[in-house]
Backbone as ProteinMPNN parsed JSONL, in Angstrom:
{"seq_chain_A": "MSIKDIFSLLAVALTFIGFAPYIHAINKGTTRPHVFSWIIWGLTTSVVFFAQLSAEGGRGVIAIGVSGAITLYIAALAYRHKADVTITKSDWLFLLLALSSLPAWYFAADPSIAVIILTTVDLLGFGPTLRKAYLHPFEENLSFFALFTVRNGLVIIALSHYSLATVLFPLAVGISCLLLIVLLLVRRRSVATT", "coords_chain_A": {"N_chain_A": [[134.066, 115.299, 91.872], [131.606, 115.658, 94.278], [130.878, 114.576, 97.674], [128.141, 114.614, 98.092], [127.232, 114.318, 95.473], [128.04, 111.699, 95.031], [126.44, 110.297, 96.883], [123.963, 110.912, 95.791], [124.147, 109.64, 93.281], [124.358, 106.998, 94.215], [121.811, 106.755, 95.386], [120.167, 106.971, 93.108], [121.086, 104.729, 91.718], [120.286, 102.699, 93.528], [117.573, 103.059, 93.262], [117.052, 102.112, 90.648], [118.074, 99.499, 90.994], [116.37, 98.553, 92.971], [113.827, 98.713, 91.766], [114.022, 97.109, 89.43], [114.022, 94.177, 89.986], [111.523, 94.117, 91.171], [109.753, 94.918, 89.167], [110.249, 92.816, 87.423], [109.268, 90.71, 88.996], [106.568, 91.379, 89.053], [105.922, 91.003, 86.367], [106.364, 88.251, 86.216], [104.372, 87.415, 87.851], [104.639, 86.907, 90.536], [104.7, 88.951, 92.345], [102.168, 91.066, 93.35], [101.17, 94.014, 93.026], [99.163, 96.628, 94.501], [97.123, 98.452, 92.481], [95.958, 101.004, 92.953], [97.483, 102.101, 95.057], [99.943, 102.423, 93.753], [99.329, 104.222, 91.718], [98.701, 106.495, 93.234], [101.172, 106.867, 94.588], [102.884, 107.274, 92.391], [101.919, 109.657, 91.207], [102.112, 111.51, 93.371], [104.848, 111.348, 94.052], [106.061, 112.267, 91.712], [105.137, 114.926, 91.6], [106.119, 115.917, 94.031], [108.843, 115.785, 93.488], [109.154, 117.952, 91.669], [108.433, 120.05, 93.367], [110.464, 119.844, 95.287], [112.666, 120.431, 93.701], [112.164, 123.141, 93.216], [112.566, 124.029, 95.757], [115.242, 124.03, 96.029], [116.538, 121.525, 96.294], [118.483, 120.294, 94.84], [120.887, 117.994, 93.399], [120.221, 115.878, 94.984], [117.537, 115.278, 94.744], [117.146, 113.938, 92.405], [116.875, 111.134, 92.386], [114.315, 110.924, 93.402], [112.764, 111.982, 91.325], [113.316, 110.108, 89.256], [112.271, 107.88, 90.497], [109.556, 108.611, 90.636], [108.783, 108.5, 87.924], [109.24, 105.773, 87.302], [107.53, 104.602, 89.127], [105.001, 105.34, 88.202], [105.047, 103.823, 85.898], [104.995, 101.256, 87.046], [102.439, 101.316, 88.149], [100.966, 101.255, 85.787], [101.758, 98.729, 84.859], [100.712, 97.124, 86.922], [98.015, 97.529, 86.534], [97.731, 96.552, 83.895], [98.455, 93.852, 84.225], [96.52, 93.084, 85.904], [97.099, 92.9, 88.612], [96.319, 93.245, 91.416], [93.159, 92.961, 91.837], [91.28, 93.319, 93.712], [89.366, 95.609, 94.851], [88.371, 97.74, 97.301], [85.846, 99.63, 99.12], [87.207, 101.321, 100.859], [89.663, 101.516, 99.555], [88.925, 102.978, 97.282], [88.235, 105.316, 98.616], [90.753, 106.149, 99.637], [92.07, 106.624, 97.177], [90.455, 108.661, 96.055], [90.749, 110.683, 98.009], [93.468, 111.163, 97.696], [93.631, 112.041, 94.999], [91.981, 114.3, 95.088], [93.396, 116.072, 96.631], [95.715, 116.628, 95.264], [95.781, 118.969, 93.54], [96.504, 120.909, 95.339], [99.229, 121.404, 95.482], [99.693, 123.029, 93.375], [98.409, 125.391, 93.998], [99.649, 126.188, 96.295], [101.843, 128.549, 97.452], [104.219, 128.172, 98.678], [106.756, 125.792, 98.587], [107.074, 124.062, 100.745], [104.548, 123.766, 101.925], [103.193, 122.488, 99.862], [104.702, 120.103, 99.762], [104.169, 119.022, 102.288], [101.401, 118.517, 102.087], [101.377, 116.764, 99.867], [103.024, 114.707, 100.786], [101.464, 113.709, 102.825], [99.318, 112.777, 101.277], [100.695, 110.845, 99.785], [101.348, 109.062, 101.812], [98.796, 108.191, 102.402], [98.479, 106.565, 100.266], [99.649, 104.236, 101.083], [97.648, 102.939, 102.384], [95.817, 101.046, 100.904], [97.818, 99.155, 100.246], [98.798, 98.374, 102.764], [96.52, 97.114, 103.808], [96.281, 95.02, 101.956], [98.784, 93.785, 102.355], [98.493, 92.87, 104.942], [96.448, 90.977, 104.643], [97.452, 89.321, 102.594], [100.361, 88.531, 102.976], [102.515, 87.381, 101.612], [102.569, 88.282, 99.059], [103.964, 90.563, 98.556], [107.126, 92.194, 98.071], [109.775, 91.962, 100.119], [112.518, 92.737, 99.977], [112.473, 94.804, 98.146], [111.164, 96.935, 99.501], [112.974, 97.211, 101.578], [115.306, 98.07, 100.251], [114.363, 100.555, 99.39], [113.997, 101.861, 101.759], [116.641, 102.273, 102.559], [117.494, 103.708, 100.287], [116.008, 106.101, 100.51], [117.198, 107.176, 102.755], [119.74, 107.727, 101.699], [118.999, 109.65, 99.813], [118.296, 111.774, 101.482], [120.777, 112.36, 102.661], [122.119, 113.223, 100.366], [120.977, 115.628, 99.66], [121.114, 119.045, 98.609], [120.244, 121.21, 99.988], [118.805, 121.544, 103.132], [115.594, 121.404, 104.273], [112.185, 121.642, 105.364], [110.692, 121.186, 103.062], [112.443, 119.691, 101.477], [113.295, 117.481, 102.984], [111.147, 116.161, 104.288], [109.491, 114.399, 102.64], [111.236, 112.17, 101.649], [112.0, 111.197, 104.166], [109.554, 110.494, 105.463], [108.542, 108.569, 103.66], [110.582, 106.672, 103.744], [110.404, 105.809, 106.443], [107.811, 104.774, 106.355], [108.128, 102.644, 104.554], [109.784, 101.047, 106.102], [108.038, 100.424, 108.248], [106.131, 98.962, 106.827], [107.66, 96.738, 106.129], [108.039, 95.61, 108.665], [105.36, 94.935, 109.28], [104.87, 93.045, 107.229], [106.737, 91.037, 107.909], [105.846, 90.251, 110.463], [103.221, 89.377, 109.871], [103.778, 87.352, 108.0], [105.083, 85.498, 109.599], [103.03, 84.943, 111.384], [101.029, 83.858, 109.696], [102.377, 81.644, 108.737], [102.574, 80.044, 110.976], [100.006, 79.273, 111.495]], "CA_chain_A": [[132.74, 114.873, 92.28], [131.441, 115.855, 95.717], [130.277, 113.466, 98.429], [126.69, 114.683, 97.839], [127.036, 113.716, 94.15], [128.195, 110.25, 95.188], [125.233, 109.792, 97.532], [122.883, 111.038, 94.814], [124.32, 108.539, 92.326], [123.997, 105.762, 94.924], [120.35, 106.74, 95.532], [119.61, 106.67, 91.782], [121.412, 103.325, 91.45], [119.388, 101.873, 94.342], [116.238, 103.174, 92.678], [116.991, 101.137, 89.55], [118.298, 98.161, 91.55], [115.157, 98.161, 93.688], [112.67, 98.556, 90.884], [114.203, 96.077, 88.397], [113.456, 92.872, 90.351], [110.104, 94.29, 91.492], [109.074, 94.888, 87.867], [110.378, 91.431, 86.952], [108.351, 89.888, 89.789], [105.211, 91.68, 88.579], [105.772, 90.335, 85.074], [106.285, 86.811, 86.475], [103.15, 87.139, 88.607], [104.92, 86.566, 91.934], [104.374, 90.149, 93.132], [100.902, 91.596, 92.85], [100.984, 95.313, 93.682], [97.832, 97.231, 94.466], [97.199, 99.492, 91.461], [95.622, 102.315, 93.504], [98.651, 102.605, 95.791], [100.993, 102.833, 92.821], [98.885, 105.455, 91.058], [98.876, 107.57, 94.221], [102.6, 107.086, 94.798], [103.483, 107.817, 91.174], [101.529, 111.061, 91.065], [102.673, 112.36, 94.424], [106.305, 111.364, 93.957], [106.426, 113.138, 90.596], [104.877, 116.32, 91.96], [107.08, 116.278, 95.085], [110.116, 116.013, 92.804], [109.181, 119.328, 91.164], [108.418, 120.953, 94.529], [111.8, 119.809, 95.879], [113.546, 121.187, 92.812], [111.947, 124.571, 93.453], [113.072, 124.326, 97.101], [116.692, 123.921, 95.935], [117.025, 120.232, 96.766], [119.677, 119.95, 94.072], [121.045, 116.643, 92.848], [119.642, 114.897, 95.9], [116.158, 114.93, 94.402], [117.101, 113.209, 91.138], [116.337, 109.791, 92.634], [112.872, 111.064, 93.59], [112.209, 112.138, 89.978], [113.414, 108.805, 88.591], [111.316, 107.016, 91.186], [108.208, 108.99, 90.213], [108.532, 107.979, 86.575], [109.161, 104.31, 87.347], [106.341, 104.256, 89.906], [103.865, 105.427, 87.275], [105.159, 102.645, 85.039], [104.532, 100.102, 87.822], [100.973, 101.424, 88.213], [100.465, 100.77, 84.498], [101.955, 97.273, 84.853], [99.749, 96.52, 87.856], [96.717, 97.564, 85.854], [97.78, 95.656, 82.736], [98.516, 92.465, 84.679], [95.426, 92.87, 86.869], [97.851, 92.378, 89.749], [95.418, 93.129, 92.563], [91.874, 93.483, 91.372], [90.4, 93.435, 94.855], [89.239, 97.028, 95.16], [87.337, 97.925, 98.323], [85.366, 101.006, 99.281], [88.278, 102.113, 101.491], [90.656, 101.789, 98.518], [88.387, 104.106, 96.514], [88.34, 106.504, 99.474], [92.159, 106.571, 99.611], [92.374, 107.184, 95.862], [89.748, 109.938, 95.906], [91.417, 111.653, 98.874], [94.747, 111.499, 97.069], [93.418, 112.835, 93.787], [91.363, 115.595, 95.403], [94.344, 116.98, 97.263], [96.857, 116.905, 94.391], [95.868, 120.353, 93.061], [97.012, 121.793, 96.389], [100.616, 121.796, 95.207], [99.663, 124.108, 92.395], [97.942, 126.622, 94.625], [100.521, 126.536, 97.415], [102.944, 129.425, 97.036], [105.398, 127.697, 99.38], [106.967, 124.37, 98.32], [106.918, 123.28, 101.979], [103.123, 123.435, 102.086], [102.902, 121.48, 98.848], [105.33, 118.835, 100.144], [103.412, 118.486, 103.432], [100.141, 117.966, 101.572], [101.653, 115.628, 98.996], [103.548, 113.608, 101.603], [100.282, 113.134, 103.474], [98.615, 112.02, 100.24], [101.51, 109.679, 99.481], [101.189, 108.116, 102.913], [97.478, 107.582, 102.215], [98.668, 105.513, 99.274], [100.017, 102.995, 101.757], [96.438, 102.314, 102.922], [95.462, 99.797, 100.226], [98.909, 98.177, 100.322], [98.822, 97.836, 104.129], [95.402, 96.167, 103.906], [96.651, 93.849, 101.165], [99.919, 93.126, 103.013], [97.964, 92.164, 106.115], [95.668, 89.82, 104.188], [98.261, 88.474, 101.709], [101.729, 89.013, 103.249], [103.53, 86.797, 100.735], [102.44, 88.857, 97.718], [104.796, 91.768, 98.453], [108.549, 91.929, 98.001], [110.47, 92.583, 101.257], [113.792, 93.378, 99.61], [112.144, 96.057, 97.475], [110.905, 97.975, 100.494], [114.219, 97.417, 102.328], [116.163, 98.921, 99.417], [113.849, 101.914, 99.338], [114.273, 102.468, 103.057], [118.027, 102.735, 102.455], [117.554, 104.715, 99.231], [115.513, 107.375, 101.018], [118.249, 107.703, 103.625], [120.762, 108.305, 100.818], [118.439, 110.881, 99.238], [118.405, 112.827, 102.502], [122.191, 112.725, 102.768], [122.576, 113.861, 99.13], [120.317, 116.914, 99.41], [121.952, 120.244, 98.618], [119.66, 122.156, 100.947], [117.909, 120.854, 104.058], [114.429, 122.157, 104.731], [110.99, 120.796, 105.443], [110.299, 120.838, 101.695], [113.336, 118.716, 100.857], [113.545, 116.313, 103.833], [109.94, 115.48, 104.776], [109.022, 113.299, 101.791], [112.041, 110.945, 101.733], [111.983, 110.69, 105.539], [108.264, 109.85, 105.71], [108.431, 107.367, 102.835], [111.526, 105.698, 104.302], [109.812, 105.249, 107.667], [106.654, 103.976, 105.95], [108.65, 101.389, 104.002], [110.257, 100.263, 107.249], [106.854, 99.915, 108.948], [105.542, 97.922, 105.983], [108.52, 95.564, 106.287], [107.705, 95.011, 109.967], [104.045, 94.308, 109.129], [105.007, 91.842, 106.407], [107.449, 90.002, 108.675], [104.957, 89.763, 111.529], [102.12, 88.631, 109.251], [104.289, 86.114, 107.418], [105.326, 84.574, 110.701], [101.715, 84.57, 111.915], [100.359, 82.995, 108.713], [103.143, 80.391, 108.635], [102.365, 79.209, 112.173], [98.61, 78.845, 111.636]], "C_chain_A": [[132.645, 114.984, 93.804], [130.813, 114.627, 96.361], [128.757, 113.442, 98.22], [126.364, 114.077, 96.473], [127.106, 112.193, 94.235], [126.946, 109.654, 95.828], [124.022, 109.875, 96.597], [122.948, 109.91, 93.791], [123.959, 107.194, 92.956], [122.48, 105.64, 95.068], [119.68, 106.405, 94.203], [119.864, 105.203, 91.44], [120.496, 102.399, 92.244], [117.953, 101.935, 93.825], [116.085, 102.152, 91.55], [117.143, 99.704, 90.06], [117.037, 97.666, 92.262], [113.989, 97.873, 92.772], [112.816, 97.397, 89.904], [113.64, 94.719, 88.819], [111.956, 92.962, 90.687], [109.28, 94.232, 90.204], [109.112, 93.469, 87.292], [109.39, 90.524, 87.685], [106.89, 90.148, 89.402], [104.959, 90.938, 87.265], [105.685, 88.818, 85.21], [105.002, 86.436, 87.211], [103.387, 86.779, 90.061], [104.703, 87.745, 92.882], [103.144, 90.769, 92.493], [100.604, 92.921, 93.54], [99.551, 95.824, 93.553], [97.889, 98.463, 93.563], [96.91, 100.884, 92.033], [96.798, 102.912, 94.268], [99.686, 103.152, 94.823], [100.601, 104.058, 92.006], [99.122, 106.641, 91.992], [100.355, 107.884, 94.383], [103.263, 107.711, 93.579], [103.174, 109.295, 90.995], [102.198, 111.939, 92.114], [104.189, 112.448, 94.344], [106.758, 112.295, 92.839], [106.242, 114.612, 90.951], [105.835, 116.788, 93.052], [108.446, 116.556, 94.469], [110.211, 117.465, 92.319], [109.163, 120.348, 92.303], [109.795, 121.0, 95.184], [112.815, 120.543, 95.007], [113.4, 122.68, 93.066], [112.425, 124.996, 94.838], [114.579, 124.122, 97.185], [117.259, 122.63, 96.522], [118.256, 119.752, 96.02], [119.684, 118.524, 93.56], [120.415, 115.569, 93.725], [118.242, 114.462, 95.528], [116.044, 114.159, 93.087], [116.496, 111.824, 91.324], [114.821, 109.834, 92.835], [112.191, 111.199, 92.224], [112.211, 110.829, 89.202], [112.381, 107.852, 89.187], [109.882, 107.329, 90.777], [107.854, 108.406, 88.854], [108.363, 106.456, 86.592], [107.903, 103.867, 88.103], [105.08, 104.338, 89.044], [103.87, 104.247, 86.301], [104.654, 101.395, 85.766], [103.015, 100.137, 87.972], [100.356, 100.894, 86.915], [100.618, 99.248, 84.39], [100.935, 96.571, 85.748], [98.366, 96.478, 87.219], [96.688, 96.546, 84.711], [97.737, 94.187, 83.142], [97.382, 92.115, 85.634], [95.991, 92.288, 88.158], [96.989, 92.21, 90.997], [94.112, 93.788, 92.155], [90.855, 93.576, 92.495], [90.374, 94.898, 95.291], [88.069, 97.193, 96.133], [86.886, 99.385, 98.355], [86.447, 101.878, 99.913], [89.389, 102.427, 100.488], [90.206, 102.97, 97.659], [88.501, 105.4, 97.309], [89.767, 107.038, 99.472], [92.511, 107.229, 98.282], [91.707, 108.549, 95.676], [90.357, 111.03, 96.78], [92.734, 112.111, 98.24], [94.537, 112.415, 95.869], [92.843, 114.213, 94.089], [92.348, 116.577, 96.022], [95.562, 117.29, 96.394], [96.899, 118.342, 93.878], [96.436, 121.33, 94.097], [98.436, 122.255, 96.1], [100.656, 122.987, 94.261], [99.33, 125.445, 93.052], [98.811, 127.07, 95.798], [101.691, 127.38, 96.903], [104.271, 128.942, 97.611], [105.588, 126.205, 99.084], [106.799, 123.499, 99.566], [105.467, 122.864, 102.179], [102.74, 122.351, 101.092], [103.469, 120.122, 99.26], [104.611, 118.214, 101.343], [102.134, 117.821, 102.945], [100.403, 116.702, 100.754], [102.241, 114.44, 99.752], [102.392, 112.923, 102.32], [99.504, 112.272, 102.485], [99.385, 110.742, 99.914], [101.367, 108.618, 100.566], [99.813, 107.455, 102.878], [97.56, 106.443, 101.2], [99.091, 104.192, 99.885], [98.784, 102.255, 102.279], [96.06, 101.023, 102.227], [96.557, 98.736, 100.312], [99.013, 97.576, 101.718], [97.708, 96.804, 104.321], [95.757, 94.879, 103.171], [97.79, 93.079, 101.822], [99.467, 92.345, 104.239], [97.25, 90.885, 105.691], [96.5, 88.824, 103.389], [99.745, 88.854, 101.842], [102.806, 88.434, 102.339], [103.475, 87.35, 99.319], [103.214, 90.162, 97.551], [106.259, 91.375, 98.601], [109.28, 92.691, 99.115], [111.729, 93.334, 100.845], [113.557, 94.706, 98.899], [111.968, 97.181, 98.489], [112.135, 98.237, 101.373], [115.17, 98.319, 101.548], [115.676, 100.371, 99.417], [113.922, 102.62, 100.693], [115.682, 103.061, 103.036], [118.141, 103.862, 101.434], [117.091, 106.075, 99.738], [116.477, 108.001, 102.02], [119.351, 108.369, 102.807], [120.279, 109.601, 100.173], [118.603, 112.029, 100.228], [119.847, 113.296, 102.631], [122.639, 113.55, 101.566], [121.958, 115.232, 98.872], [121.297, 118.075, 99.491], [121.511, 121.236, 99.676], [118.672, 121.396, 101.82], [116.819, 121.807, 104.537], [113.28, 121.173, 104.837], [110.604, 120.304, 104.05], [111.182, 119.756, 101.092], [113.473, 117.425, 101.665], [112.283, 115.503, 104.144], [109.569, 114.258, 103.942], [109.919, 112.064, 101.889], [112.067, 110.354, 103.147], [110.696, 109.914, 105.814], [108.12, 108.556, 104.917], [109.385, 106.285, 103.344], [110.979, 105.031, 105.548], [108.625, 104.362, 107.324], [107.081, 102.636, 105.362], [109.115, 100.467, 105.125], [109.084, 99.657, 108.019], [106.156, 98.817, 108.146], [106.348, 96.63, 106.076], [108.183, 94.839, 107.587], [106.358, 94.286, 109.887], [104.147, 93.014, 108.337], [105.694, 90.712, 107.171], [106.562, 89.397, 109.757], [103.84, 88.902, 110.939], [102.609, 87.33, 108.624], [104.545, 85.064, 108.486], [104.0, 84.05, 111.248], [101.003, 83.596, 110.99], [101.062, 81.64, 108.637], [102.888, 79.477, 109.817], [100.919, 78.774, 112.349], [98.248, 77.744, 110.691]], "O_chain_A": [[133.497, 114.469, 94.528], [130.284, 113.751, 95.676], [128.156, 112.369, 98.176], [125.346, 113.402, 96.321], [126.329, 111.489, 93.591], [126.445, 108.625, 95.374], [123.158, 108.999, 96.619], [121.931, 109.296, 93.469], [123.331, 106.352, 92.314], [121.923, 104.555, 94.895], [118.722, 105.633, 94.176], [118.977, 104.514, 90.936], [119.984, 101.42, 91.7], [117.206, 100.963, 93.942], [115.101, 101.413, 91.505], [116.432, 98.803, 89.616], [116.684, 96.49, 92.162], [113.25, 96.909, 92.972], [111.819, 96.756, 89.573], [112.844, 94.147, 88.075], [111.217, 91.994, 90.506], [108.238, 93.579, 90.156], [108.122, 92.988, 86.741], [108.752, 89.67, 87.069], [106.071, 89.229, 89.424], [103.91, 90.322, 87.081], [105.011, 88.164, 84.414], [104.592, 85.275, 87.198], [102.452, 86.388, 90.76], [104.541, 87.553, 94.087], [103.078, 90.969, 91.28], [99.87, 92.955, 94.527], [98.835, 95.485, 92.611], [98.621, 99.411, 93.849], [97.557, 101.851, 91.633], [97.078, 104.104, 94.14], [100.245, 104.226, 95.049], [101.465, 104.854, 91.64], [99.676, 107.662, 91.585], [100.75, 109.048, 94.323], [104.116, 108.587, 93.72], [104.058, 110.089, 90.672], [102.777, 112.977, 91.794], [104.755, 113.521, 94.551], [107.731, 113.032, 92.999], [107.095, 115.443, 90.639], [106.313, 117.922, 93.013], [109.135, 117.482, 94.898], [111.226, 118.128, 92.532], [109.807, 121.393, 92.211], [110.25, 122.068, 95.593], [113.72, 121.2, 95.521], [114.394, 123.404, 93.124], [112.663, 126.18, 95.076], [115.136, 124.05, 98.28], [118.312, 122.632, 97.16], [118.99, 118.896, 96.513], [118.637, 117.924, 93.318], [120.112, 114.474, 93.251], [117.794, 113.395, 95.946], [114.943, 113.767, 92.7], [115.689, 111.387, 90.504], [114.121, 108.886, 92.478], [111.146, 110.589, 91.996], [111.219, 110.482, 88.562], [111.707, 107.116, 88.466], [109.078, 106.416, 90.59], [106.758, 107.881, 88.659], [107.448, 105.922, 85.966], [107.286, 102.863, 87.747], [104.195, 103.49, 89.154], [102.813, 103.737, 85.928], [103.963, 100.569, 85.17], [102.37, 99.089, 87.927], [99.354, 100.18, 86.939], [99.725, 98.563, 83.893], [100.366, 95.546, 85.371], [97.639, 95.494, 87.359], [95.737, 95.776, 84.579], [97.073, 93.374, 82.498], [97.293, 90.986, 86.115], [95.458, 91.332, 88.72], [96.946, 91.122, 91.571], [93.989, 95.013, 92.134], [89.688, 93.88, 92.249], [91.259, 95.358, 96.013], [86.933, 96.832, 95.827], [87.471, 100.249, 97.703], [86.592, 103.044, 99.548], [89.997, 103.495, 100.562], [91.002, 103.855, 97.344], [88.821, 106.452, 96.756], [89.978, 108.242, 99.323], [93.17, 108.268, 98.255], [92.339, 109.486, 95.19], [90.472, 112.176, 96.347], [93.063, 113.297, 98.251], [95.197, 113.447, 95.746], [93.182, 115.188, 93.418], [92.148, 117.789, 95.942], [96.369, 118.144, 96.762], [97.992, 118.901, 93.787], [96.805, 122.453, 93.754], [98.805, 123.379, 96.439], [101.542, 123.838, 94.342], [99.893, 126.484, 92.708], [98.713, 128.214, 96.24], [102.435, 126.953, 96.02], [105.332, 129.271, 97.082], [104.665, 125.422, 99.308], [106.425, 122.331, 99.46], [105.194, 121.727, 102.563], [102.041, 121.401, 101.443], [102.793, 119.102, 99.123], [104.461, 116.993, 101.402], [101.819, 116.698, 103.34], [99.726, 115.69, 100.932], [101.983, 113.29, 99.396], [102.351, 111.696, 102.41], [99.081, 111.165, 102.819], [98.787, 109.674, 99.781], [101.275, 107.426, 100.275], [99.669, 106.299, 103.274], [96.799, 105.478, 101.273], [98.912, 103.139, 99.274], [98.867, 101.065, 102.584], [95.982, 99.984, 102.883], [96.26, 97.548, 100.436], [99.289, 96.384, 101.85], [97.924, 95.75, 104.92], [95.56, 93.782, 103.693], [97.768, 91.849, 101.847], [100.004, 91.277, 104.535], [97.427, 89.835, 106.309], [96.284, 87.616, 103.489], [100.319, 89.435, 100.92], [103.918, 88.961, 102.305], [104.255, 86.931, 98.463], [103.123, 90.8, 96.502], [106.579, 90.342, 99.189], [109.392, 93.916, 99.063], [111.975, 94.446, 101.314], [114.356, 95.633, 99.036], [112.557, 98.252, 98.346], [112.321, 99.353, 101.86], [115.773, 99.229, 102.117], [116.481, 101.302, 99.443], [113.91, 103.85, 100.753], [115.891, 104.205, 103.442], [118.813, 104.862, 101.687], [117.71, 107.093, 99.43], [116.561, 109.225, 102.119], [119.84, 109.439, 103.168], [121.055, 110.541, 100.005], [119.003, 113.13, 99.849], [120.108, 114.497, 102.702], [123.442, 114.472, 101.711], [122.379, 115.929, 97.949], [122.196, 118.088, 100.332], [122.317, 122.009, 100.194], [117.803, 120.688, 101.311], [117.088, 122.858, 105.118], [113.399, 120.013, 104.444], [110.233, 119.143, 103.878], [110.709, 118.972, 100.269], [113.743, 116.372, 101.087], [112.351, 114.279, 104.252], [109.355, 113.181, 104.499], [109.41, 110.984, 102.19], [112.149, 109.136, 103.303], [110.741, 108.802, 106.34], [107.63, 107.557, 105.443], [109.027, 105.107, 103.371], [111.081, 103.813, 105.695], [108.446, 103.308, 107.934], [106.464, 101.609, 105.64], [108.868, 99.261, 105.098], [109.139, 98.488, 108.4], [105.649, 97.854, 108.72], [105.773, 95.542, 106.098], [108.056, 93.615, 107.613], [106.227, 93.159, 110.365], [103.574, 91.998, 108.729], [105.274, 89.558, 107.086], [106.533, 88.18, 109.941], [103.55, 87.822, 111.453], [101.924, 86.31, 108.708], [104.255, 83.884, 108.293], [103.865, 82.862, 111.538], [100.433, 82.608, 111.454], [100.408, 80.607, 108.489], [102.976, 78.257, 109.682], [100.618, 77.99, 113.249], [97.108, 77.279, 110.692]]}, "name": "protein", "num_of_chains": 1, "seq": "MSIKDIFSLLAVALTFIGFAPYIHAINKGTTRPHVFSWIIWGLTTSVVFFAQLSAEGGRGVIAIGVSGAITLYIAALAYRHKADVTITKSDWLFLLLALSSLPAWYFAADPSIAVIILTTVDLLGFGPTLRKAYLHPFEENLSFFALFTVRNGLVIIALSHYSLATVLFPLAVGISCLLLIVLLLVRRRSVATT"}
């Protein structure tokens, strides 16, 4: 077993470890994810997985594929549990922008172009969650986003081939998770002192 295989297995393990308590928290009602964000993330993550496979990402992209499937499941849970039913006009805008740009991966002959477009769409998915995290900072799970920051680092290490198509998505999502953690910490401190 190569070192890349080990990092890939660690990334997949962290994917399951990260999602399990998050799903449990949704079922308990202590975490209330924004359904639009999770729909966007599930769709883009799944499509990026296939684009990365075509760009020879190798075993390093397995965690992305697993994550895409579980993310779509979380979107369904969020909808079923009516986790965050506060849908604003900007949330609809983010969802419509995401959905309208998804066909781009199909028409892009180069996986890099598809990954750039889909990464941008995925980052738009953070819009509703950032708004919700600012308004309700205790309704998101810090450890979940911390694990996925680390997981995306492991995905990058485990890649068989480094290119824009294989590195951009896990790098951008990892940084976004880190920024969300900072926002949650700042807002929690601010809300606690008022």
